[in-house]
Coordinates of C-alpha atoms in Angstrom, one line a residue:
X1 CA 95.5 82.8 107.1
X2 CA 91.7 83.5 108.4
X3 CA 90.1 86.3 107.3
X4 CA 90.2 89.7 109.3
X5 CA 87.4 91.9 110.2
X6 CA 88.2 96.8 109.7
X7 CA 86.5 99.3 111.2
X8 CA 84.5 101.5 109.2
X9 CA 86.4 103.9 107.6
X10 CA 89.4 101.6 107.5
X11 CA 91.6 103.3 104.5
X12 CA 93.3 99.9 103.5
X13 CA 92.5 97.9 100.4
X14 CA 90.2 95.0 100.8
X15 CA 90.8 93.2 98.1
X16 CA 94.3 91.8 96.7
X17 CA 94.9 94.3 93.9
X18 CA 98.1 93.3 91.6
X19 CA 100.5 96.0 90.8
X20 CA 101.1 97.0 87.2
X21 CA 103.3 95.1 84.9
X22 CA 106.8 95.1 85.3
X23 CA 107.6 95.6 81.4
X24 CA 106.1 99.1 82.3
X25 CA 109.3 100.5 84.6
X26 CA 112.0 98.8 81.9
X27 CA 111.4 99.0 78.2
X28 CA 111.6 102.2 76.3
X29 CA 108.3 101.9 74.3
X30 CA 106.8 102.1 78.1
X31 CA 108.9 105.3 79.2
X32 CA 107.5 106.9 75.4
X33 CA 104.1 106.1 76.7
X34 CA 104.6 107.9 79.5
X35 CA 106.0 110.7 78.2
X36 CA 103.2 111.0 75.3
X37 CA 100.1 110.2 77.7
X38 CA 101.1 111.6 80.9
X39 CA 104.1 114.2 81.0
X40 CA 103.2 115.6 78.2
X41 CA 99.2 115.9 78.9
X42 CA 100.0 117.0 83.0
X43 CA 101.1 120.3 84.5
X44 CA 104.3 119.8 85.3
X45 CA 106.4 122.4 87.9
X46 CA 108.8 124.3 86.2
X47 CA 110.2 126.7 88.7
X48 CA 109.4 129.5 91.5
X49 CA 107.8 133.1 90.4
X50 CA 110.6 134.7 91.7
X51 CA 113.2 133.2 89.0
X52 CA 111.3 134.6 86.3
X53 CA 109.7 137.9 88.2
X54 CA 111.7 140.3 85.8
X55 CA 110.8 141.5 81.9
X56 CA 112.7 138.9 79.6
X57 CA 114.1 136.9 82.4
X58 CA 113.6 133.1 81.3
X59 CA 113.8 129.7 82.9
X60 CA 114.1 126.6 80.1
X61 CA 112.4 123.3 81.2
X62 CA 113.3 119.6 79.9
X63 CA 110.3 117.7 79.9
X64 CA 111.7 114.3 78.1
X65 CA 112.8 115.3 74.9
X66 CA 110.7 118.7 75.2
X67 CA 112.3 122.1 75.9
X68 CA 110.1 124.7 77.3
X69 CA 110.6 128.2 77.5
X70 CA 109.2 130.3 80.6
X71 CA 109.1 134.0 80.5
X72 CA 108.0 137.0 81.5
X73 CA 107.2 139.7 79.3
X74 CA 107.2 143.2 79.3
X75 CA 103.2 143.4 80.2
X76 CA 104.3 141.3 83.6
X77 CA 102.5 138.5 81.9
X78 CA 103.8 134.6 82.0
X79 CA 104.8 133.1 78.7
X80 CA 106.2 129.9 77.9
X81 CA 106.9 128.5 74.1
X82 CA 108.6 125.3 72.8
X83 CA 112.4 126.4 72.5
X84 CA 112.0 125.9 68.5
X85 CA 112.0 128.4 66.2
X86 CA 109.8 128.1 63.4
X87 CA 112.0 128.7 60.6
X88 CA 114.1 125.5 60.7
X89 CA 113.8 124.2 64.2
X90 CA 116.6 125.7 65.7
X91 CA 116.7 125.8 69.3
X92 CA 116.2 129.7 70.4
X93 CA 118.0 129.2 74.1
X94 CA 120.9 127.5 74.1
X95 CA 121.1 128.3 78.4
X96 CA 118.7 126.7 81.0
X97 CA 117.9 130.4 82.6
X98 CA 119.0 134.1 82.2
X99 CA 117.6 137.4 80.8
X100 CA 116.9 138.4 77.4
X101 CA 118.7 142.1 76.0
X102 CA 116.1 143.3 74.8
X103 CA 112.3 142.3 74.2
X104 CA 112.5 140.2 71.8
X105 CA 113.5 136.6 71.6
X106 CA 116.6 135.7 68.3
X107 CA 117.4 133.0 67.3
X108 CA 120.8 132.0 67.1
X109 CA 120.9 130.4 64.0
X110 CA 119.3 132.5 61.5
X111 CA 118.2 135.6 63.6
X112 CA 114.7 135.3 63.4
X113 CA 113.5 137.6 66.2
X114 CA 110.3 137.2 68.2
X115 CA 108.2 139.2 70.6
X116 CA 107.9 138.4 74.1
X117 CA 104.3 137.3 73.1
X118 CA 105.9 135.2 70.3
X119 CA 104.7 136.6 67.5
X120 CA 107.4 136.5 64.3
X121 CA 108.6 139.7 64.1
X122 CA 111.6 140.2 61.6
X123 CA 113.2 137.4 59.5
X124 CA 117.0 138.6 57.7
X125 CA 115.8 137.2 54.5
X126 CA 116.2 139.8 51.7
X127 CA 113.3 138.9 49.8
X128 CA 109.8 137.7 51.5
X129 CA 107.8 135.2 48.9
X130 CA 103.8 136.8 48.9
X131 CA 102.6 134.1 50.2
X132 CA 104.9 134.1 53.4
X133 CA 102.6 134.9 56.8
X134 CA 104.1 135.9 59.8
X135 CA 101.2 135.8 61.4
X136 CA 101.3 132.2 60.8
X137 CA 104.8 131.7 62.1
X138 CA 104.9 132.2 65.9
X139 CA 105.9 130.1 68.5
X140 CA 104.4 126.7 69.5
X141 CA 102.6 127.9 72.8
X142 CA 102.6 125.9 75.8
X143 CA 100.1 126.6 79.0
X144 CA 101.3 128.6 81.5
X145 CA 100.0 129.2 85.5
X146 CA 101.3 130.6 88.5
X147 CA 100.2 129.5 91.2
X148 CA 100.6 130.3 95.1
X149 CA 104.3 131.2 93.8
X150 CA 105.1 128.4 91.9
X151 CA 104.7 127.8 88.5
X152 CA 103.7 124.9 86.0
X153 CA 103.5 124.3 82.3
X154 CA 101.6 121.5 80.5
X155 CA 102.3 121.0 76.9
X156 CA 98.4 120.2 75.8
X157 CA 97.7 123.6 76.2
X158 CA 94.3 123.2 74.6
X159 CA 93.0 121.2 77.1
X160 CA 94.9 122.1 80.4
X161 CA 92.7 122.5 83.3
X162 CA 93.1 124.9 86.0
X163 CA 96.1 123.6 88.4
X164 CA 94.0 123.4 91.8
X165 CA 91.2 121.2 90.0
X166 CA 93.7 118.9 89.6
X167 CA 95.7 118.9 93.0
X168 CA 94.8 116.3 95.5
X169 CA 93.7 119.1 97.7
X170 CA 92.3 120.9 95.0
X171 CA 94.9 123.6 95.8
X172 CA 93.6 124.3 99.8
X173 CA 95.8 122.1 102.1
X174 CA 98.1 124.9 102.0
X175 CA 95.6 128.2 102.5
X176 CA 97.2 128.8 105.9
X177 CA 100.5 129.2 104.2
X178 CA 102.1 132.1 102.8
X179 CA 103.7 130.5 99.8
X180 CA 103.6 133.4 97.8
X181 CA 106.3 135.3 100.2
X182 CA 108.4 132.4 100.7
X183 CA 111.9 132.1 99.2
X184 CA 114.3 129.7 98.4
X185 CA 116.8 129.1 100.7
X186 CA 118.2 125.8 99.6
X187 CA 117.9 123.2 96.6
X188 CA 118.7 119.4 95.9
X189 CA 118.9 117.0 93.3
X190 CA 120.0 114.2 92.5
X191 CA 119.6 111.3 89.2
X192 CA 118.3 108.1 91.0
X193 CA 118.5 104.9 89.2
X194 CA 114.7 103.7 88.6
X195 CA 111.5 104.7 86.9
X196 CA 109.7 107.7 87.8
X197 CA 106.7 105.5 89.0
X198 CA 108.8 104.0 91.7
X199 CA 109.5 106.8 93.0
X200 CA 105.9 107.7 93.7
X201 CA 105.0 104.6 94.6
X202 CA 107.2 104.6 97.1
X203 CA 106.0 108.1 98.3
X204 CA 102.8 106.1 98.7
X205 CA 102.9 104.1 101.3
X206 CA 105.0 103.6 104.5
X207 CA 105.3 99.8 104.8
X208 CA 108.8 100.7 104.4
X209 CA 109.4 103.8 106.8
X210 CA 110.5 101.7 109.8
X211 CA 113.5 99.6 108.1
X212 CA 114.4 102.7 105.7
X213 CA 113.7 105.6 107.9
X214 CA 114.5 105.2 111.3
X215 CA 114.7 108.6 111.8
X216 CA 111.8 109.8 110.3
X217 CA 109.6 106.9 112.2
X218 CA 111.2 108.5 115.5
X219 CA 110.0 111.7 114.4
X220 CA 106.3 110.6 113.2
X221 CA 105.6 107.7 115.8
X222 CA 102.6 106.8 113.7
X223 CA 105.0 105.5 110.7
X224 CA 106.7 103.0 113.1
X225 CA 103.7 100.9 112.6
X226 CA 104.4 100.9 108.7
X227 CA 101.1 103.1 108.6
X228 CA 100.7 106.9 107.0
X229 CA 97.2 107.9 108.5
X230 CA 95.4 106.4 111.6
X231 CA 92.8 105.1 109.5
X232 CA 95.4 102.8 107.7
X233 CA 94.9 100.7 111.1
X234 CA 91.9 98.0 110.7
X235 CA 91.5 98.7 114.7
X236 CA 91.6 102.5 114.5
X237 CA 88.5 103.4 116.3
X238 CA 89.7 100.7 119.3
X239 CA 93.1 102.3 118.9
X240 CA 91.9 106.3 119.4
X241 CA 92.2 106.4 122.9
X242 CA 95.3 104.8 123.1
X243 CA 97.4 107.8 124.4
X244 CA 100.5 105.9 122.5
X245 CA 101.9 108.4 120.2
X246 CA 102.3 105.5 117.4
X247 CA 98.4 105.6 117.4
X248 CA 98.4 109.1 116.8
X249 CA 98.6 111.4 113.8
X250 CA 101.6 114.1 113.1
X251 CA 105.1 114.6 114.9
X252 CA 105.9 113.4 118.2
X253 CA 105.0 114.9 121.3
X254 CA 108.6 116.8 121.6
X255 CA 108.9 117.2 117.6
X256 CA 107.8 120.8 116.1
X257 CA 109.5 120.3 112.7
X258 CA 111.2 118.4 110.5
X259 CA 114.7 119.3 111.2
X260 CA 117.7 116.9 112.5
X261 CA 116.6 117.8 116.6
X262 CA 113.1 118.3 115.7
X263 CA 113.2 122.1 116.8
X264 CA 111.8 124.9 114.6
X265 CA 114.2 127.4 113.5
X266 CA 111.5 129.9 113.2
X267 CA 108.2 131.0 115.4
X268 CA 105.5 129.4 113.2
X269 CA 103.5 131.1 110.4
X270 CA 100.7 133.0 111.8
X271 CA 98.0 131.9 110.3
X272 CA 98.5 128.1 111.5
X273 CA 95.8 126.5 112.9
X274 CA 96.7 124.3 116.8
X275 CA 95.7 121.3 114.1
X276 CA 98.4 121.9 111.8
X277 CA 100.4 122.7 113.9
X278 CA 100.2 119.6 115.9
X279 CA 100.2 117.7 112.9
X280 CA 103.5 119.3 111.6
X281 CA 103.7 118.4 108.1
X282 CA 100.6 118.9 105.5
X283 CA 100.6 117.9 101.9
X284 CA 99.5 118.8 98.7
X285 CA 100.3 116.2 95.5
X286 CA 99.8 116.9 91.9
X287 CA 100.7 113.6 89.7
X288 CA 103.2 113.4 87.7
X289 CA 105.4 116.2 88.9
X290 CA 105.4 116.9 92.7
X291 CA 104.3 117.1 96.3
X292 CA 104.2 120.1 98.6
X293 CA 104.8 120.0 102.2
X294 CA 104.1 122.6 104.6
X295 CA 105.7 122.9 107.8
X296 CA 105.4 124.8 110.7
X297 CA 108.6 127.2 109.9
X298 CA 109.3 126.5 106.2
X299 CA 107.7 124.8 103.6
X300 CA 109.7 122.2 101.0
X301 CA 108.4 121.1 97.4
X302 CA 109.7 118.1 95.3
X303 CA 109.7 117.5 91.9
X304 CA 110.2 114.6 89.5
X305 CA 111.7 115.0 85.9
X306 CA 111.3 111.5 84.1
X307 CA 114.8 110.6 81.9
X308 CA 114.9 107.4 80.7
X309 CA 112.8 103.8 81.5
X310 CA 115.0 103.4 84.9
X311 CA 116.5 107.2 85.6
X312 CA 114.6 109.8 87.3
X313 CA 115.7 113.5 88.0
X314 CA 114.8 114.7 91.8
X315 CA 114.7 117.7 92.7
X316 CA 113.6 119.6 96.1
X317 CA 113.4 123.3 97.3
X318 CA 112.8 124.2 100.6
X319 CA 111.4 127.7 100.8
X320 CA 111.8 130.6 104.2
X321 CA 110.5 133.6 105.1
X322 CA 112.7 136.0 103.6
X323 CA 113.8 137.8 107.1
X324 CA 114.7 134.3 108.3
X325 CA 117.2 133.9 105.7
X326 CA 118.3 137.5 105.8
X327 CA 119.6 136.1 109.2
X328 CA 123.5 136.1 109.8
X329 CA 122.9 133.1 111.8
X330 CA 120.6 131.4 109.5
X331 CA 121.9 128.2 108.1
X332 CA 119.3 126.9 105.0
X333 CA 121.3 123.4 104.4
X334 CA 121.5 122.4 108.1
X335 CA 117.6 123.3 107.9
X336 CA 117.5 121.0 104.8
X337 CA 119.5 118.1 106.1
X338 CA 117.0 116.1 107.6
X339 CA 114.8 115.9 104.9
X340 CA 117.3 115.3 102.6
X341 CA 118.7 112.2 104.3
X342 CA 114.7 111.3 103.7
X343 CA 115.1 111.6 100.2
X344 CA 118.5 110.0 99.7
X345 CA 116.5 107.0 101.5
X346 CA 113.8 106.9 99.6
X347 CA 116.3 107.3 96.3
X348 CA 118.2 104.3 98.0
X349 CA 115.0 102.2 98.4
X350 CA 113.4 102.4 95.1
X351 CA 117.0 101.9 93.2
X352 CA 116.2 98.5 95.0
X353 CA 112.9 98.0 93.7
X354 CA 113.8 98.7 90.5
X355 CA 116.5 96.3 90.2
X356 CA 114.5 93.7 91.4
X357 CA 112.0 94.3 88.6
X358 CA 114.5 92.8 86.1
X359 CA 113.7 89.3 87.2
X360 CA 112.6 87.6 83.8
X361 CA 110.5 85.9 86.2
X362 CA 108.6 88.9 88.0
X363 CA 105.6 90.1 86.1
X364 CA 103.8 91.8 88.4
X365 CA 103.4 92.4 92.4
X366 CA 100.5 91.8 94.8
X367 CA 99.5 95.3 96.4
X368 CA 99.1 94.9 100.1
X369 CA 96.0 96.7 102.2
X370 CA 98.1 99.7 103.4
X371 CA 99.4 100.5 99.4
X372 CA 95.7 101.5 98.9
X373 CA 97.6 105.0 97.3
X374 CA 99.6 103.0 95.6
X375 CA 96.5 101.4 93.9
X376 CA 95.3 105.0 93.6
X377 CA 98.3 106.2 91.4
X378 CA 98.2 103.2 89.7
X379 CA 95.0 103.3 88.5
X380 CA 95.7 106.5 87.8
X381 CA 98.2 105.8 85.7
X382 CA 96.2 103.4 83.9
X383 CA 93.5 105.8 83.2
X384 CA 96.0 107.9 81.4
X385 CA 97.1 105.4 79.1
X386 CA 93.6 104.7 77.8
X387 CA 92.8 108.8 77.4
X388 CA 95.9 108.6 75.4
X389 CA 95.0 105.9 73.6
X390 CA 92.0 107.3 72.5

């Protein structure tokens, strides 16, 4: 093949890049790598404000083999804890969300009782040795932040940054949206068969949109041509004026949102500028754990919960106005549907890819010009192994 000239300002890689190693999708000594040097050193999304908006009402995160605790306490302050007590390691919530009685946390086991702060506050013992400290005896903290109505925990709580320095977007791709006073109107998941970098990988690139979404490529013209931006074309300044809508960026001339007709189901959100809302979907990534998307009528978040070297946990909310879904009318899954036949696609595609990895003869891929975020996350990735290394 001869050699091929870019604009400047072409995205793509320019140089073959190879992927990582397959052992790193399929043996368990991987997955525990990733768990130790990524999940467990990364915000991860735990769960709207609005599940834990209360005094002692609690949300409990699996992170791996990690149960966290979210609460809020009786000062209207976030608090989330390892769901271990410290007397003999008990679990302290055997449910996955609900409301505490009272202001205190007890453990099931041996009713030690803690504050909402976690502090140690009784023990049933009948007899305290002298040199037993309470103060010494809270709960393992874990880092806690709300943000734009969403909230995230990372486990290194001694060196968690703030959430937006470490957005894509540093936390503005969505300042036009009123996250905060969304709600949840609808919620997916679904276990798909394949490591949890597959799944981003996948998200990363849209060689594959025209054979695995047809429907989606209809919607965005642009990801007919197997292309996410219109810098991912090495012609893209030649290509500018092409009135062609698969040379252009965003929905389709007659799309306004992501639904199964491409209609909005609601007048957009005020503070939209023309640009987004010609472009019609804006995101906002935070690696490991999700992506945001804003719409012009709702807005949708999904989220990634790693479980094993080849099983993943996906989960997606999609998030309304609350007078929209006060509507009689007002159907949240119909809404939904579109993007979730997305999802199930992209669940479909890397099942594939992850099969395939099994080869004993596959050791690693060659990344292609327009996986250039694909060679992002991966070096990514591999940064986080050496930090954790160190």
């Amino acid at each position: 093949m001869n050699a091929q000239t870019h604009d400047e300002g072409y995205n793509g890689l320019t140089k073959n890049e190879p992927s990582l190693p397959a052992e790193c999708y399929l043996t368990e000594t991987a997955f525990q790598r990733d768990l130790d040097t990524i999940w467990y050193r990364q915000w991860v999304y735990a769960c709207r404000t609005e599940e834990v908006s209360e005094t002692g009402s609690y949300q409990v995160q699996k992170i791996g083999d990690q149960e966290i605790i979210v609460l809020r306490d009786e000062h209207g302050k976030l608090q989330a804890f390892h769901n271990t007590c410290r007397h003999r390691g008990s679990v302290l919530l055997t449910e996955t969300c609900g409301q505490l009685r009272g202001k205190s946390i007890t453990c099931p086991y041996h009713a030690w009782s803690y504050s909402l702060q976690g502090d140690l506050k009784r023990t049933p013992s009948k007899f305290l040795q002298k040199d037993f400290d309470p103060s010494s005896k809270s709960l393992f903290s874990v880092a806690v932040q709300e943000w734009r109505g969403f909230v995230f925990i990372n486990l290194d709580s001694d060196h968690a940054p703030a959430i937006e320095t470490v957005m894509d977007g540093k936390g503005l791709a969505h300042k036009n949206w009123p996250a905060e006073d969304l709600r949840v109107g609808h919620r997916f998941s679904k276990q798909i068969n394949c490591n949890w970098k597959i799944f981003w990988e996948n998200f990363s690139e849209c060689l594959h949109c025209p054979g695995v979404h047809p429907e989606l490529s209809r919607l965005v013209p642009l990801y007919k041509r197997s292309l996410m931006e219109t810098r991912d074309d090495p012609n893209w300044k030649t290509n500018s004026v092409s009135q062609d809508p698969r040379y252009k960026a965003g929905l389709a001339p007659d799309v306004e949102s992501w639904t199964t007709d491409g209609k909005a189901v609601d007048t957009p959100f005020s503070a939209l500028t023309e640009a987004d809302i010609e472009r019609g979907h804006t995101y906002e990534t935070l690696w490991p754990t999700m992506f945001l998307v804003g719409h012009v009528d709702h807005m949708r978040i999904v989220w990634l919960l790693p479980l094993g070297p080849e099983a993943t946990q996906v989960h997606a909310e999609w998030l309304f106005r609350p007078e929209t879904l006060a509507t009689d009318d007002f159907n949240a899954a119909e809404v939904a549907a579109f993007a979730t036949t997305v999802l199930e696609q992209d669940g479909m595609a890397s099942e594939m890819n992850q099969r395939g990895l099994r080869s004993i003869r596959f050791q690693e891929g060659s990344l292609m010009a327009e996986e250039y975020e694909v060679y992002d996350f991966q070096q990514w990735v591999r940064t986080q192994w050496q930090r954790g290394a160190t």
